[in-house]
Coordinates of C-alpha atoms in Angstrom, one line a residue:
Chain A
G492 CA 132.5 47.3 62.5
E493 CA 134.4 50.1 62.5
N494 CA 133.2 52.7 60.7
V495 CA 132.7 56.2 59.6
E496 CA 130.7 57.9 56.2
Q497 CA 131.2 61.2 55.6
H498 CA 129.7 63.8 52.6
P499 CA 130.0 65.0 50.8
S500 CA 132.9 64.0 48.6
T501 CA 133.4 67.1 47.6
L502 CA 131.7 70.8 48.0
S503 CA 132.1 74.4 46.6
V504 CA 130.8 77.1 48.3
Q505 CA 131.4 80.9 47.3
E506 CA 134.4 82.8 49.1
G507 CA 132.4 83.8 52.5
D508 CA 129.9 81.1 52.5
S509 CA 129.3 78.2 55.0
A510 CA 131.0 74.8 54.7
V511 CA 129.1 72.2 56.4
I512 CA 130.4 68.0 56.4
K513 CA 128.9 65.8 57.6
C514 CA 130.2 62.3 59.5
T515 CA 128.6 59.7 60.6
Y516 CA 130.1 56.8 63.7
S517 CA 129.0 53.4 63.6
D518 CA 129.9 52.6 67.6
S519 CA 127.3 54.1 69.9
A520 CA 130.6 53.9 72.6
S521 CA 132.7 55.9 70.7
N522 CA 133.8 59.2 72.5
Y523 CA 136.2 61.3 70.4
F524 CA 135.9 62.5 67.0
P525 CA 138.7 65.0 66.2
W526 CA 139.1 66.6 62.5
Y527 CA 141.6 66.7 60.1
K528 CA 142.4 69.1 57.1
Q529 CA 144.9 68.3 54.6
E530 CA 146.3 70.8 52.1
L531 CA 147.8 69.0 49.1
G532 CA 150.9 66.4 49.8
K533 CA 150.6 67.8 53.8
R534 CA 150.8 66.4 56.4
P535 CA 146.9 66.0 58.4
Q536 CA 146.3 68.9 60.5
L537 CA 144.6 68.4 63.8
I538 CA 141.7 72.4 63.4
I539 CA 139.1 70.7 66.2
D540 CA 137.7 67.9 68.2
I541 CA 134.9 67.1 70.5
R542 CA 134.7 64.2 72.9
S543 CA 130.9 62.5 73.4
N544 CA 130.1 64.8 76.7
V545 CA 130.2 67.8 74.5
G546 CA 128.3 68.5 72.1
E547 CA 129.0 72.0 70.5
K548 CA 132.3 72.8 70.4
K549 CA 133.7 76.8 68.3
D550 CA 136.6 78.3 67.7
Q551 CA 136.5 81.7 66.0
R552 CA 135.2 80.5 62.8
I553 CA 135.3 76.4 63.0
A554 CA 132.6 74.6 65.3
V555 CA 132.1 70.8 65.7
T556 CA 128.5 69.3 66.8
L557 CA 127.6 66.5 68.4
N558 CA 124.3 64.4 68.0
K559 CA 125.0 61.5 70.1
T560 CA 121.7 59.4 70.2
A561 CA 122.0 60.0 66.2
K562 CA 125.6 58.5 65.7
H563 CA 126.6 61.8 63.5
F564 CA 128.7 65.3 64.2
S565 CA 129.1 67.9 61.3
L566 CA 131.7 70.4 60.6
H567 CA 130.9 74.4 60.2
I568 CA 133.5 76.7 57.9
T569 CA 131.5 80.6 58.4
E570 CA 133.0 83.2 56.3
T571 CA 134.9 80.7 54.4
Q572 CA 138.4 81.8 52.9
P573 CA 140.8 80.9 49.7
E574 CA 143.3 78.9 52.8
D575 CA 139.7 77.1 53.3
S576 CA 140.7 75.1 50.2
A577 CA 141.6 71.6 51.0
V578 CA 140.3 68.0 52.0
Y579 CA 138.7 67.6 55.2
F580 CA 138.6 64.0 57.5
C581 CA 137.0 63.7 59.9
A582 CA 137.7 60.5 62.3
A583 CA 136.2 58.9 65.5
R584 CA 138.1 56.4 68.1
F585 CA 135.9 53.3 69.2
T586 CA 136.7 51.3 72.3
G587 CA 138.0 48.0 73.1
G588 CA 141.9 48.1 71.4
G589 CA 144.3 50.7 72.2
N590 CA 142.9 54.7 70.7
K591 CA 142.8 54.4 66.9
L592 CA 141.8 56.6 64.8
T593 CA 138.4 55.8 61.7
F594 CA 138.5 57.5 59.2
G595 CA 135.9 59.1 57.1
T596 CA 137.0 58.8 53.2
G597 CA 137.1 62.7 53.5
T598 CA 135.5 65.9 51.6
Q599 CA 137.9 68.3 48.9
L600 CA 136.9 72.2 49.9
K601 CA 136.9 74.2 47.4
V602 CA 136.5 78.0 48.1
E603 CA 135.7 79.7 44.4
L604 CA 136.7 84.0 44.5
Chain B
D1125 CA 154.9 71.8 63.0
S1126 CA 153.9 68.7 64.7
G1127 CA 156.8 68.0 66.4
V1128 CA 156.8 64.3 64.2
T1129 CA 159.5 63.1 61.8
Q1130 CA 159.3 61.0 59.2
T1131 CA 162.0 59.7 57.2
P1132 CA 163.1 59.6 54.2
K1133 CA 160.2 62.1 53.0
H1134 CA 160.3 59.9 49.5
L1135 CA 160.9 56.6 48.5
I1136 CA 161.3 55.0 45.1
T1137 CA 162.2 51.3 45.4
A1138 CA 161.0 47.7 42.7
T1139 CA 158.6 45.8 43.0
G1140 CA 159.9 42.5 45.6
Q1141 CA 162.4 45.1 47.6
R1142 CA 162.5 45.4 50.9
V1143 CA 161.8 49.6 52.8
T1144 CA 162.1 50.6 56.5
L1145 CA 160.1 53.7 57.4
R1146 CA 161.3 55.5 60.4
C1147 CA 159.1 57.7 62.6
S1148 CA 160.2 59.9 66.5
P1149 CA 157.7 61.1 67.9
R1150 CA 157.0 64.4 70.2
S1151 CA 159.0 64.6 72.8
G1152 CA 156.9 63.0 75.6
D1153 CA 154.3 60.9 73.3
L1154 CA 154.2 56.9 73.9
S1155 CA 152.0 56.8 71.4
V1156 CA 152.6 55.9 67.9
Y1157 CA 151.0 55.0 65.0
W1158 CA 151.1 54.6 61.1
Y1159 CA 148.4 55.3 58.3
Q1160 CA 149.0 54.5 54.8
Q1161 CA 146.9 56.6 52.6
S1162 CA 146.7 55.4 48.8
L1163 CA 146.4 58.0 45.8
D1164 CA 142.2 59.6 45.9
Q1165 CA 141.6 57.8 49.1
G1166 CA 141.5 58.6 53.0
L1167 CA 144.1 57.4 56.0
Q1168 CA 144.3 53.4 56.4
F1169 CA 145.3 52.9 60.2
L1170 CA 147.9 49.6 60.1
I1171 CA 149.2 49.6 63.7
Q1172 CA 149.7 51.3 66.9
Y1173 CA 152.7 50.2 69.8
Y1174 CA 152.8 52.4 72.7
N1175 CA 155.4 52.6 75.3
G1176 CA 157.3 50.0 73.0
E1177 CA 154.1 47.0 72.6
E1178 CA 151.9 46.6 69.7
R1179 CA 148.3 48.4 71.6
A1180 CA 146.0 47.7 68.2
K1181 CA 146.3 46.5 64.8
G1182 CA 144.5 47.7 61.8
N1183 CA 144.5 45.9 58.5
I1184 CA 147.5 45.7 57.9
L1185 CA 149.3 43.0 55.2
E1186 CA 151.9 40.1 56.5
R1187 CA 154.5 41.2 54.3
F1188 CA 154.5 44.8 56.6
S1189 CA 155.7 44.5 59.9
A1190 CA 156.5 47.5 63.0
Q1191 CA 158.1 47.6 66.4
Q1192 CA 158.5 50.5 68.8
F1193 CA 162.4 50.8 70.5
P1194 CA 163.4 51.9 73.6
D1195 CA 163.6 55.3 72.8
L1196 CA 160.7 55.7 71.3
H1197 CA 160.3 56.3 68.0
S1198 CA 159.1 53.3 66.1
E1199 CA 159.5 52.2 62.2
L1200 CA 157.6 50.2 59.8
N1201 CA 158.7 47.9 57.3
L1202 CA 157.3 46.8 54.1
S1203 CA 158.5 43.5 52.6
S1204 CA 157.4 42.5 48.8
L1205 CA 156.9 45.5 47.5
E1206 CA 153.6 45.5 45.2
L1207 CA 152.8 48.1 43.2
G1208 CA 149.6 49.0 45.0
D1209 CA 151.5 48.6 47.6
S1210 CA 152.9 52.7 45.8
A1211 CA 151.4 55.4 48.9
L1212 CA 151.8 58.0 51.2
Y1213 CA 152.5 56.2 54.9
F1214 CA 152.0 59.2 57.9
C1215 CA 152.9 58.4 61.8
A1216 CA 151.0 59.8 64.9
S1217 CA 151.8 60.3 67.9
S1218 CA 150.0 61.0 71.0
S1219 CA 151.1 61.0 74.4
G1220 CA 149.4 58.1 75.4
T1221 CA 147.2 58.8 78.3
G1222 CA 143.7 60.1 79.4
R1223 CA 141.2 61.4 77.4
S1224 CA 143.7 63.8 76.2
D1225 CA 145.0 61.4 73.6
T1226 CA 145.2 64.1 69.8
Q1227 CA 146.9 62.6 67.7
Y1228 CA 149.6 65.0 65.7
F1229 CA 151.2 63.6 62.6
G1230 CA 153.7 63.9 60.9
P1231 CA 155.3 65.1 56.9
G1232 CA 154.3 61.5 56.0
T1233 CA 157.4 59.2 53.5
R1234 CA 155.9 58.9 49.9
L1235 CA 157.7 55.7 48.7
T1236 CA 157.0 55.3 44.7
V1237 CA 157.2 51.1 43.4
L1238 CA 158.5 50.5 40.3

């Protein structure tokens, strides 16, 4: 079935360090992988996404890598800042049946001063 | 601001009642998606509509139903409410066409069932 696993569930880093969150997906035909950031009580906000024909994408301090063979993708945040503290969700779009996203269970990132 | 609007922001009701949540997509978007987020849980896909037609269905309970109107706004109806239905309900919209089909989320409706 359609499944996305996300690790770790919580991540604590010191300000200025890097943070890495990893996700694996079950359907090798998946073609779109967004990452969302959600602050407490607020809506999920898209921070970066990657499509299956690309191996890596970068936007300032944020990067996403995709390994289609291993069916996993990762979010990398460099030079972390306190405002990066939030819950991060990965997602995958599985082929067949609309455009729905299946989300991972989330990673609570805490950036400590 | 994503351009997706949802009303009401908060809703408190009793078990057994019925409520309607409303979503207006971003201008030009044809697809609307509904997600449920329970406390400390991830986002669970409920249902998708595209230009008025149901396109995909997730683990949506039979007590829940949705529709998309000609003006493209959507409503999610929750009936015979149970305590476990308390959650944040998000609507998202996308263009619904092509490969650039990013989903943008609304601010959510927090439902509390007492």
